[in-house]
Coordinates of C-alpha atoms in Angstrom, one line a residue:
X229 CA -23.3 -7.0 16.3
X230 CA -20.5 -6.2 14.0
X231 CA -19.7 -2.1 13.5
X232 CA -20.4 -0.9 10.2
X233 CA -19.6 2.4 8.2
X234 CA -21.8 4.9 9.2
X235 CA -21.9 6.3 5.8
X236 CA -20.7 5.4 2.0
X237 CA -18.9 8.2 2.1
X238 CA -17.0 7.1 5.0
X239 CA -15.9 3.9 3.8
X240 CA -15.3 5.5 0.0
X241 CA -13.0 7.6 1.9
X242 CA -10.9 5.3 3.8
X243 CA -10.8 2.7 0.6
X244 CA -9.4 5.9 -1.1
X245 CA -7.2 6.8 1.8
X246 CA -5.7 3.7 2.0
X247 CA -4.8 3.5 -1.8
X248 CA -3.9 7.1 -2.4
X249 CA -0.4 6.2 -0.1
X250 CA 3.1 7.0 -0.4
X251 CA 3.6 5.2 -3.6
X252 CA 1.3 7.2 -5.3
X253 CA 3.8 10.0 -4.5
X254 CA 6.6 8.9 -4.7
X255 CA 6.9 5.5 -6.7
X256 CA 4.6 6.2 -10.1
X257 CA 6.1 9.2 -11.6
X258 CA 9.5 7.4 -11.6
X259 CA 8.0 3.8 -12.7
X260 CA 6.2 5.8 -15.4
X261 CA 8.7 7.4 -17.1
X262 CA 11.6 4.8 -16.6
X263 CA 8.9 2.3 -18.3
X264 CA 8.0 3.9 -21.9
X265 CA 7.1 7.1 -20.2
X266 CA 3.3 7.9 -22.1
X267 CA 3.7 4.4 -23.6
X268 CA 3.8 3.0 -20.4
X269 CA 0.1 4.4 -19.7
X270 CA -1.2 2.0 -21.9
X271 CA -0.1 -1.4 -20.2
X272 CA -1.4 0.3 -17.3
X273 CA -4.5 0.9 -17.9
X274 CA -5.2 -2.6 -19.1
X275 CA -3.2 -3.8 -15.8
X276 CA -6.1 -2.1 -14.1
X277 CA -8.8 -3.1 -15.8
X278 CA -7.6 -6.8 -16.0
X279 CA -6.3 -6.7 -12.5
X280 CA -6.6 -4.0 -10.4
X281 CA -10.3 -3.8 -10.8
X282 CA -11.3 -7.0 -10.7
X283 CA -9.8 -8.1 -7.8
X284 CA -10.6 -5.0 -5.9
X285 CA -14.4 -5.8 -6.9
X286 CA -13.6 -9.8 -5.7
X287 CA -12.2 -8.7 -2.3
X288 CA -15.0 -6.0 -1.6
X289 CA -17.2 -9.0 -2.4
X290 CA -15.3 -11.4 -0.2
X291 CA -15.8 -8.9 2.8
X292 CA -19.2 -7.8 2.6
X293 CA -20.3 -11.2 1.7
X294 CA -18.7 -13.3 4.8
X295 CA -18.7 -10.6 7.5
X296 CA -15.3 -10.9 8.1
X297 CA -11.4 -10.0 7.5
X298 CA -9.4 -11.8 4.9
X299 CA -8.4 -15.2 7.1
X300 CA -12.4 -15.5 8.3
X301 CA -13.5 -14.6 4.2
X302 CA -11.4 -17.5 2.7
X303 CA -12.3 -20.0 5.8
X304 CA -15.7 -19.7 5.5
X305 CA -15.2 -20.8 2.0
X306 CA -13.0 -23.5 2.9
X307 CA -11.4 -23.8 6.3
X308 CA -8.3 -24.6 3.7
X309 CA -8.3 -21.5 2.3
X310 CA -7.7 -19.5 5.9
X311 CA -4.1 -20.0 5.8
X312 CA -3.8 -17.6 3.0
X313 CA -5.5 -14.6 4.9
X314 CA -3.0 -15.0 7.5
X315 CA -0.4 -14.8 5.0
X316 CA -2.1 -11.9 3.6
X317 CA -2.4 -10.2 7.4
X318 CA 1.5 -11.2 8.4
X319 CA 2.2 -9.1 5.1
X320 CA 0.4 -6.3 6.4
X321 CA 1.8 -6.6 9.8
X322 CA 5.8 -6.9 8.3
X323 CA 4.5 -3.8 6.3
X324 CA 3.1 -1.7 9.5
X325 CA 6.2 -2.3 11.5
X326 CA 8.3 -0.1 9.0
X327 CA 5.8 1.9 7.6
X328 CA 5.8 3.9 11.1
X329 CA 9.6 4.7 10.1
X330 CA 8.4 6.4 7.3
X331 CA 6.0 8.5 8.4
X332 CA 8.6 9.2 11.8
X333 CA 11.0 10.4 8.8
X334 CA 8.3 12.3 7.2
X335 CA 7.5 14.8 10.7
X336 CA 11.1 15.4 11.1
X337 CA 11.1 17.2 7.7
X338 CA 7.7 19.1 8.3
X339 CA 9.7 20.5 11.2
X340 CA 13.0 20.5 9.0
X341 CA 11.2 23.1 5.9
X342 CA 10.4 25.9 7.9
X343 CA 13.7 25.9 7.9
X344 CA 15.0 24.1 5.2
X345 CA 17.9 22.3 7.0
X346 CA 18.9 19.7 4.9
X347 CA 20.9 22.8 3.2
X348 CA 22.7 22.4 -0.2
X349 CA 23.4 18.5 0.3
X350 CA 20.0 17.0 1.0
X351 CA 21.2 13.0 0.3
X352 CA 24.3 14.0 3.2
X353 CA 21.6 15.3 5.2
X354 CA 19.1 12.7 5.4
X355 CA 21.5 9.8 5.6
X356 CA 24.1 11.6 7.8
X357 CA 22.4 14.1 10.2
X358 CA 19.0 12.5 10.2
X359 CA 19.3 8.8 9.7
X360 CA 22.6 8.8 11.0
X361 CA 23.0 5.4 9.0
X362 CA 25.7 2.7 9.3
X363 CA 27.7 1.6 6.3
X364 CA 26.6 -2.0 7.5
X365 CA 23.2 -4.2 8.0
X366 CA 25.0 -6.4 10.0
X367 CA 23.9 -4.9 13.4
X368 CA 21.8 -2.5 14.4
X369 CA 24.0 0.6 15.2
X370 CA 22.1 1.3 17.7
X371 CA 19.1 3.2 18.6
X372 CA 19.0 7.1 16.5
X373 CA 18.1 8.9 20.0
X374 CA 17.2 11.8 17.5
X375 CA 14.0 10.1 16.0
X376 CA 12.4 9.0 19.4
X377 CA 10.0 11.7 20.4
X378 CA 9.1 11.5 16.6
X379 CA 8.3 8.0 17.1
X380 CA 6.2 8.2 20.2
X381 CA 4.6 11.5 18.2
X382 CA 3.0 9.2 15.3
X383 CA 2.5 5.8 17.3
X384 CA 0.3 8.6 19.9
X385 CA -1.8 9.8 16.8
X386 CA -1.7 6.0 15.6
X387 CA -3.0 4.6 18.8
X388 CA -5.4 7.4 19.5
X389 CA -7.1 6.2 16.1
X390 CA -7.0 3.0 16.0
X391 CA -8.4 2.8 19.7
X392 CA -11.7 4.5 18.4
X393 CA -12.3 2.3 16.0
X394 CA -13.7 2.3 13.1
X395 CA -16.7 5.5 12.5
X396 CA -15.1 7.1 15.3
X397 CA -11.2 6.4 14.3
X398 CA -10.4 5.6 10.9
X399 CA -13.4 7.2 9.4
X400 CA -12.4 10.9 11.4
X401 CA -8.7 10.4 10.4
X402 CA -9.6 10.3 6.8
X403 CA -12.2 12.8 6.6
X404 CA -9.3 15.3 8.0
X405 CA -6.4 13.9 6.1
X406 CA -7.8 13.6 2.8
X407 CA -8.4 17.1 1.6
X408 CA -5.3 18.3 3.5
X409 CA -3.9 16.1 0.8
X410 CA -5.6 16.9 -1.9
X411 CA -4.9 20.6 -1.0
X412 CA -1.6 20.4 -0.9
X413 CA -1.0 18.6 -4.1
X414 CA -3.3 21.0 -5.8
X415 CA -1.4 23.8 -4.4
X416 CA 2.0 21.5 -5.6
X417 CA 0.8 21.1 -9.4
X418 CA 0.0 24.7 -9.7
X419 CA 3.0 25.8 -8.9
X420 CA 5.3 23.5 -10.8
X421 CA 3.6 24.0 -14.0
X422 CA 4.3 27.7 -13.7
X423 CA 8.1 26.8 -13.3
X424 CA 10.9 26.8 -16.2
X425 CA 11.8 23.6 -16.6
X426 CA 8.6 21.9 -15.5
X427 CA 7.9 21.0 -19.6
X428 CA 11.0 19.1 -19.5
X429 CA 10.1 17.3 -16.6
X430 CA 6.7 16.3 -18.0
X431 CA 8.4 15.2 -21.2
X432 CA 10.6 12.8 -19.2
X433 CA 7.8 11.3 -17.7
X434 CA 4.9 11.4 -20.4
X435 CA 6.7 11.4 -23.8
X436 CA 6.0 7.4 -25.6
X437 CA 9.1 5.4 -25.9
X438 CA 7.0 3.0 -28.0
X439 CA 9.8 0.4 -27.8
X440 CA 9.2 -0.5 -24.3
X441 CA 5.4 -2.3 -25.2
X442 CA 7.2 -5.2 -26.1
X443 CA 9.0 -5.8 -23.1
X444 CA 7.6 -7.9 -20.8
X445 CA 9.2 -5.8 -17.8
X446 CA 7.4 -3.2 -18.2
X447 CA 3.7 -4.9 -18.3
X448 CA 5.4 -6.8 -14.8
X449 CA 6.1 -2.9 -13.5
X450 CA 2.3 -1.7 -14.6
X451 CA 1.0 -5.2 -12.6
X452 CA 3.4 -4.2 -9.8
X453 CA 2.3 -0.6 -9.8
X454 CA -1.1 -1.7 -9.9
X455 CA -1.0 -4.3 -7.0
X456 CA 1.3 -1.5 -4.8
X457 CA -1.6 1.5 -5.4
X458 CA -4.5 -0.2 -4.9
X459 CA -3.1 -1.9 -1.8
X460 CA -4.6 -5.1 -3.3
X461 CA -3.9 -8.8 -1.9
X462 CA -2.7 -8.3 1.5
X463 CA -6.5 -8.0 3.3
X464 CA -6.8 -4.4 3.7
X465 CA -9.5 -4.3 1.1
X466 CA -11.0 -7.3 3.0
X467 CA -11.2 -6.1 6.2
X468 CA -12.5 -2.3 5.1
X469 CA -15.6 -3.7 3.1
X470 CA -16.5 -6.3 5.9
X471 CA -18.0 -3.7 7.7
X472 CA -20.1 -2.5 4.5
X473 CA -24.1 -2.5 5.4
X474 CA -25.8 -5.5 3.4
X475 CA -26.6 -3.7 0.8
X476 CA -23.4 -1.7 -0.6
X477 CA -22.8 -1.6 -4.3
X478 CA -19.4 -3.4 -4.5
X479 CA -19.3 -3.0 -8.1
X480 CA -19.4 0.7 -8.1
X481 CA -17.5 1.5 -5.0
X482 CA -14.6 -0.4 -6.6
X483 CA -14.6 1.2 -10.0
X484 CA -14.4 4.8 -8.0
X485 CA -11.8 4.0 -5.8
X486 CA -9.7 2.4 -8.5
X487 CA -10.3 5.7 -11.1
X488 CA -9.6 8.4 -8.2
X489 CA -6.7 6.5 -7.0
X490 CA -5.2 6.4 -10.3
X491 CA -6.4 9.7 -11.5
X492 CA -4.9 11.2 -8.2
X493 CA -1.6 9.3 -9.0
X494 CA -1.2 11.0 -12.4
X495 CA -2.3 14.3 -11.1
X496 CA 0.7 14.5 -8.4
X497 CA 3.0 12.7 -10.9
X498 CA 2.7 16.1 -12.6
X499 CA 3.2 18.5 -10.1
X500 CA 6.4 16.6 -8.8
X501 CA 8.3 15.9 -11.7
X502 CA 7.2 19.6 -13.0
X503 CA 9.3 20.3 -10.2
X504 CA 12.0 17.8 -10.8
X505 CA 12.1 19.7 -14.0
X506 CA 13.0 22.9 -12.6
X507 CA 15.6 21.7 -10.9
X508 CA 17.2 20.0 -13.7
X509 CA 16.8 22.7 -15.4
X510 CA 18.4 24.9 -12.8
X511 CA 21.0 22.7 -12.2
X512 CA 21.9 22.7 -15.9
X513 CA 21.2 18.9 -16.3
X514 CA 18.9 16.3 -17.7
X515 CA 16.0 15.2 -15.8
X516 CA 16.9 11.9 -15.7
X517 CA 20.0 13.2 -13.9
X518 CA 18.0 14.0 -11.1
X519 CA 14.9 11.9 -11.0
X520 CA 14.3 9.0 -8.1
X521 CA 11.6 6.7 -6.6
X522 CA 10.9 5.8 -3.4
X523 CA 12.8 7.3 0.1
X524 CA 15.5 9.2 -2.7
X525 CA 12.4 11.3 -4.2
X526 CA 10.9 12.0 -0.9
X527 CA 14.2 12.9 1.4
X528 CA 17.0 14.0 -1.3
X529 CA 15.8 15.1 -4.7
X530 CA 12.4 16.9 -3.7
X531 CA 14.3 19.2 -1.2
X532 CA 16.9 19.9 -3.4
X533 CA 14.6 20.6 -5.7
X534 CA 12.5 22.9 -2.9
X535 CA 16.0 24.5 -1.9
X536 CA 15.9 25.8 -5.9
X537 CA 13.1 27.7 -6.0
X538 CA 13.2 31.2 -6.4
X539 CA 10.2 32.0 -3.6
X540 CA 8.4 30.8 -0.9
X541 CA 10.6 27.6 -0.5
X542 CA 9.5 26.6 3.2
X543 CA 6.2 26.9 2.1
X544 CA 6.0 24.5 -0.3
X545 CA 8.5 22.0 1.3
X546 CA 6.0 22.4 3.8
X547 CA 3.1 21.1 1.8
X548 CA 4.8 18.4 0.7
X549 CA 5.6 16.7 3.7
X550 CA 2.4 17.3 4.8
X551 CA 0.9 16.1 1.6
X552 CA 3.6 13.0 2.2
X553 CA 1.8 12.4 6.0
X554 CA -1.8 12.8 5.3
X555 CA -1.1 9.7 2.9
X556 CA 1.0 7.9 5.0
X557 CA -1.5 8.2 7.9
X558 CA -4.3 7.0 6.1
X559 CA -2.2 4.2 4.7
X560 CA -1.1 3.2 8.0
X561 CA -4.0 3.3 9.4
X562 CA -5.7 0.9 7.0
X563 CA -2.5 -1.6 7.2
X564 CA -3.2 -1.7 10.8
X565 CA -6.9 -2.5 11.0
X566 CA -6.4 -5.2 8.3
X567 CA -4.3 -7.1 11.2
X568 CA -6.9 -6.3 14.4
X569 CA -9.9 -8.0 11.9
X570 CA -8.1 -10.7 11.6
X571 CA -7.3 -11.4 14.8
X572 CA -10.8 -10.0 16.3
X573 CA -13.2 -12.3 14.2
X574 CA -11.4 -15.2 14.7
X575 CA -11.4 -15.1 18.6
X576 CA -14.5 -12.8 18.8
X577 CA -13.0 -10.4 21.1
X578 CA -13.4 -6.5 21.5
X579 CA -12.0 -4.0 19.3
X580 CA -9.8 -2.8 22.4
X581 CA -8.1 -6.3 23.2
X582 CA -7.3 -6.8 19.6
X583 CA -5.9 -3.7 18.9
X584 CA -3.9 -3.9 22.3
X585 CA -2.8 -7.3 20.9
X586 CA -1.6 -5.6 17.8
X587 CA -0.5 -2.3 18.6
X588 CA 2.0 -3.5 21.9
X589 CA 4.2 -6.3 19.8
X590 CA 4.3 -3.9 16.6
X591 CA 5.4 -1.1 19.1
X592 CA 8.6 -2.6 19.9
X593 CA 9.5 -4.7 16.8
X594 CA 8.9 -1.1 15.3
X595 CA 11.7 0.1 17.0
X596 CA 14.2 -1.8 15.0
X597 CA 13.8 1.2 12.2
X598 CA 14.6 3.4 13.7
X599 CA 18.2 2.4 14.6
X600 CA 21.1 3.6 12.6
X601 CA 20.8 0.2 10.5
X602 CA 16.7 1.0 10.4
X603 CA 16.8 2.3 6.3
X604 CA 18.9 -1.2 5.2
X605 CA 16.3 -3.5 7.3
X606 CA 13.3 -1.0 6.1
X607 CA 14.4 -1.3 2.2
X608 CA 14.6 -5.0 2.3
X609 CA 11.8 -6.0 4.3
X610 CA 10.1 -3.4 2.0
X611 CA 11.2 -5.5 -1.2
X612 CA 10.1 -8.7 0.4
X613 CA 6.8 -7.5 1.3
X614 CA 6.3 -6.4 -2.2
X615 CA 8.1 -8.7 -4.4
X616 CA 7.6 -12.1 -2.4
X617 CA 4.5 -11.5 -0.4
X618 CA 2.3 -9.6 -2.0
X619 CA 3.1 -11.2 -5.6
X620 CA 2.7 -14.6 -4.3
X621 CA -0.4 -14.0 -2.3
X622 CA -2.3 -12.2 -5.5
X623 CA -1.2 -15.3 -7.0
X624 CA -2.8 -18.1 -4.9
X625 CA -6.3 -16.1 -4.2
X626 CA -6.7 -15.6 -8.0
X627 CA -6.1 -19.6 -8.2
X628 CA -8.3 -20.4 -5.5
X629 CA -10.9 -18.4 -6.2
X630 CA -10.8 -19.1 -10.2
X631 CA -9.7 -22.3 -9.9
X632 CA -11.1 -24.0 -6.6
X633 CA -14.1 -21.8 -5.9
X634 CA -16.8 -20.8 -8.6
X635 CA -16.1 -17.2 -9.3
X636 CA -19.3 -17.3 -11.0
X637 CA -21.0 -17.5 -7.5
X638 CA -19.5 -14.4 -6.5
X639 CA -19.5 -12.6 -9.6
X640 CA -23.7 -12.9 -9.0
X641 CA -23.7 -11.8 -5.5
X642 CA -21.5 -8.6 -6.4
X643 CA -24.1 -8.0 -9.2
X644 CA -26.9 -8.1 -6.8
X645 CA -27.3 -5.0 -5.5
X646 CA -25.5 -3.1 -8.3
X647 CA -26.2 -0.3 -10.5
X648 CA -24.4 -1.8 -13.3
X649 CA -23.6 -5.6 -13.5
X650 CA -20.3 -7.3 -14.2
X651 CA -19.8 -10.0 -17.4
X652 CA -18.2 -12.9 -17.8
X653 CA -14.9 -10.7 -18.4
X654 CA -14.2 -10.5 -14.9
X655 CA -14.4 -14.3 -14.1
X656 CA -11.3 -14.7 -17.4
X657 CA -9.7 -11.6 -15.8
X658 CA -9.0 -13.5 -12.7
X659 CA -8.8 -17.1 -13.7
X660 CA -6.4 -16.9 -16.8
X661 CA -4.9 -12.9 -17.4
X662 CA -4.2 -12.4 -13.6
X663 CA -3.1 -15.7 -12.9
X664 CA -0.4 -15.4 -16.3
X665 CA 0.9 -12.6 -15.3
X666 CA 1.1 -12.3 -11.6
X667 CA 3.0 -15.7 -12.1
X668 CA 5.3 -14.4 -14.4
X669 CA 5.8 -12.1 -11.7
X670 CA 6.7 -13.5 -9.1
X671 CA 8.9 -16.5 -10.7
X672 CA 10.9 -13.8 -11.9
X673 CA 11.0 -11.8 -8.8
X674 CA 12.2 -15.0 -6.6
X675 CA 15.4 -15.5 -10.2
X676 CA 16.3 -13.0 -9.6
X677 CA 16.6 -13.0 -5.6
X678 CA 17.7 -16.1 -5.6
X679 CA 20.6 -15.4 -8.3
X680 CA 21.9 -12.4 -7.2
X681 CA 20.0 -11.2 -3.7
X682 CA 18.9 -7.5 -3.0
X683 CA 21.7 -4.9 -3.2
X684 CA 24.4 -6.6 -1.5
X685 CA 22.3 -7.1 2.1
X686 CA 22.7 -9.9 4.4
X687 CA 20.6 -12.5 2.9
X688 CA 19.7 -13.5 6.4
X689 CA 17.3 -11.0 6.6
X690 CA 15.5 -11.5 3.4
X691 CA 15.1 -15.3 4.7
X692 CA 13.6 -13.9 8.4
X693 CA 11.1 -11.8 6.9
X694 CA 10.2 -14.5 4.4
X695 CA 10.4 -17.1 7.4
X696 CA 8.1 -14.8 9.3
X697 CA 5.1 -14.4 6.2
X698 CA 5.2 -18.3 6.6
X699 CA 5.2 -19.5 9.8
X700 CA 2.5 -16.7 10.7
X701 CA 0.2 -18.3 8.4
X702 CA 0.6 -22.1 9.9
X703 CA 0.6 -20.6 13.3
X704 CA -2.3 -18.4 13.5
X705 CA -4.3 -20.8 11.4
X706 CA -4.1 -23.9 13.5
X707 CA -4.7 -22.2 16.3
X708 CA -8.3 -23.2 17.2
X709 CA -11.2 -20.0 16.7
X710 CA -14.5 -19.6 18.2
X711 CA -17.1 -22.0 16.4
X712 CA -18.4 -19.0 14.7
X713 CA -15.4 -18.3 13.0
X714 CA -15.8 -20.9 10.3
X715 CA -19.6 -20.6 9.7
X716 CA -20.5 -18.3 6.7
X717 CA -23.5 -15.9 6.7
X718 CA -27.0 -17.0 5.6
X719 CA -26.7 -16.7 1.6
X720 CA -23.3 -16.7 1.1
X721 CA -22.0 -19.3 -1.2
X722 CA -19.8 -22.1 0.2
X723 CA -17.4 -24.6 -1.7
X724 CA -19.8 -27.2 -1.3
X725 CA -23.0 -25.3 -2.9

């Protein structure tokens, strides 16, 4: 008998968890307002209303419908369509294995703000004292002996969850982290809009440059946002609503969690670059002086920017971290049990052996980030996840689906047991806007690569991690399953109906 959500709530919540992530921290603000600022809301929007959307309502459908992650969904529409769920689960693994780095990084600096220890040069800090980082990708460095008992601290809370599955694991880990989140960005917003400076940094991120529509980078960067958020096309989504009861409203479920995922990324995107503005303004530059994505907002400017304020600094460098590891634990948590439903419905094996199977090879290729070479091997594998992997595997389910599978047929079984039914809209969505653009996408992602690589690194390890999303897929799908692994659920539609 497969486990199921005890409660909508419960799965609503981990969906949410898993989207709200670190990207929604630390990656939209700066996308935002270095693509049009406010203009750029508006290619959003219709990014996630043409993409994000409906392919968060085809992959809820794909789980509940066929009982099973993403490599069991696509075979039991067409056994040729499993090698693309493998794909999509070796993305998520490549994506786990350095995501723990992350998070390691993020419980040094909750221990770091009481403090504040990076002092008056947070980017000498982090890459110096903390990261201890080599000027090289070449080798490894070495292990950083300083971020071990971190380590073992988050794969301990990782295991622990993962072990309990999924009502008494995942479910529990998001009901705690969530509004510990939420909290804490409440708490951030408040206080940056109450800061001088914190117009100026709302202005950098929200005021139109109406110029930008036209460019056809920015719509890429709201599809890429989009896709990133919504942690869309790497069988997370799958796997969560596979364990939805028979009768979930897909349709529903996926409009919430798109809206509060977005909503929640706008919300934070205020309070931190409200902040950001203070510090410009403290600093006596412009905001775009100071602004950053990624590990530079996180682990340089937002301390700096904490190290400004004129009371209760620890405090709220404090709640940012902690607002920074509530979403990475959810995140991670949801990567992670994308990979174990793969591998448990296609072998039919417990929840314990497939996590074991999981968790022990991910331990030790984990490992890797956290050597003095770790942020180099993290940032690229990171760009080929994202770039390469998930662009192309959006891509080819779109196509299959829209092109070699009658969307129409699961367009009717998400409208069964919904409060409000999907048109025709979201059969075009996916067969002709997604395809168009996600293509664009990722032909010019791989032009780009292959003209000028990704920021002077090795190109050998770009080709490994690309190596590995490949030969995982032809691997794990001709390994033989158990006979039940290929045969759909009574109603589902087939290829052949």
């Amino acid at each position: 008998m497969r486990e199921q959500w005890n409660t909508k709530l419960g799965f609503i919540l981990a969906a949410i968890g898993s989207a709200v992530g670190l990207g929604n921290l630390w990656r939209f603000p700066y996308i935002a307002a270095t693509n049009g600022g406010g203009a750029f809301i508006l290619p959003y929007l219709f990014a996630i209303i043409t993409a994000g959307i409906p392919i968060l309502i085809l992959e809820y459908t794909l789980g509940k419908t066929y009982k099973s992650g993403a490599p069991g969904a696509f075979a039991r529409i067409n056994r040729k369509f499993e090698a693309l769920g493998w794909f999509q689960v070796a993305i998520s693994f490549m994506i786990m294995v350095y995501y723990f780095a992350i998070v390691v990084w993020v419980i040094c600096y909750i221990g770091y703000s009481f403090t504040l220890a990076w002092g008056d040069d947070a980017t000498s800090f982090f890459v110096g004292s903390v990261l201890e980082a080599t000027s090289s990708a070449d080798g490894t460095g070495g292990l950083n002996v300083k971020l071990l008992i971190p380590f073992l601290i988050v794969w301990a809370i990782v295991a622990f969850v993962m072990y309990r599955g999924i009502n008494k694991g995942i479910d529990m880990a998001c009901k705690i982290c969530l509004p510990v989140l939420m909290l804490c960005v409440i708490i951030i917003v408040i206080r940056g809009l109450t800061l001088p400076g914190a117009v100026d940094g709302l202005a950098y991120m929200f005021t139109p440059d109406w110029s930008k529509i036209a460019s056809a980078d920015v719509w890429v960067a709201a599809y890429g946002q989009v896709f990133f958020s919504l942690s869309i096309a790497f069988a997370i989504m799958i796997s969560y609503s596979s364990y939805l009861p028979e009768k979930e409203d897909v349709v529903n479920t996926a409009f919430l969690t798109a809206c509060t995922n977005h909503g929640f990324e706008i919300f934070a995107g205020i309070g931190i670059f409200s902040i950001i503005g203070y510090m410009a303004y403290v600093q006596g530059v412009g905001v775009e002086d100071v602004a950053a994505a990624g590990v530079g907002l996180a682990f340089m400017v937002f301390p700096t920017a904490v190290s400004t304020l004129p009371a209760l600094n620890a405090l709220f460098g404090l709640l940012f971290f902690l607002s920074l590891f509530a979403a990475g634990i959810t995140s991670l948590i949801s990567i992670i049990q994308a990979v174990i439903t793969g591998i448990q419905d296609k072998w039919e094996m417990t929840h314990t052996k497939a996590t074991t199977i999981v968790l022990v090879p991910a331990f030790f290729v984990s490992f890797i980030f956290i050597t003095r070479s770790g942020l180099d091997y993290l940032d690229f594998a990171d760009y080929i996840a994202n770039n390469f992997g998930i662009v192309l595997a959006g891509v080819i389910e779109v196509v299959l689906i829209g092109w070699f599978f009658k969307p129409e047929k699961l367009r009717a079984v998400a409208n069964l047991n919904s409060n409000f039914s999907i048109g025709k809209w979201w059969t075009w969505c996916l067969k002709v806007v997604t395809v168009v653009v996600l293509g664009y996408t990722f032909i010019s992602n791989m032009t780009v690569f292959f003209k000028e690589g990704y920021c002077g690194y090795p190109m050998w390890i770009g080709w490994v991690c690309i190596a590995f999303l490949v030969l995982a897929a032809i691997v794990l799908t001709a390994i033989k399953g158990k006979p039940g692994f290929y045969e759909k659920p009574e109603g589902a539609p087939g290829y052949d109906d």
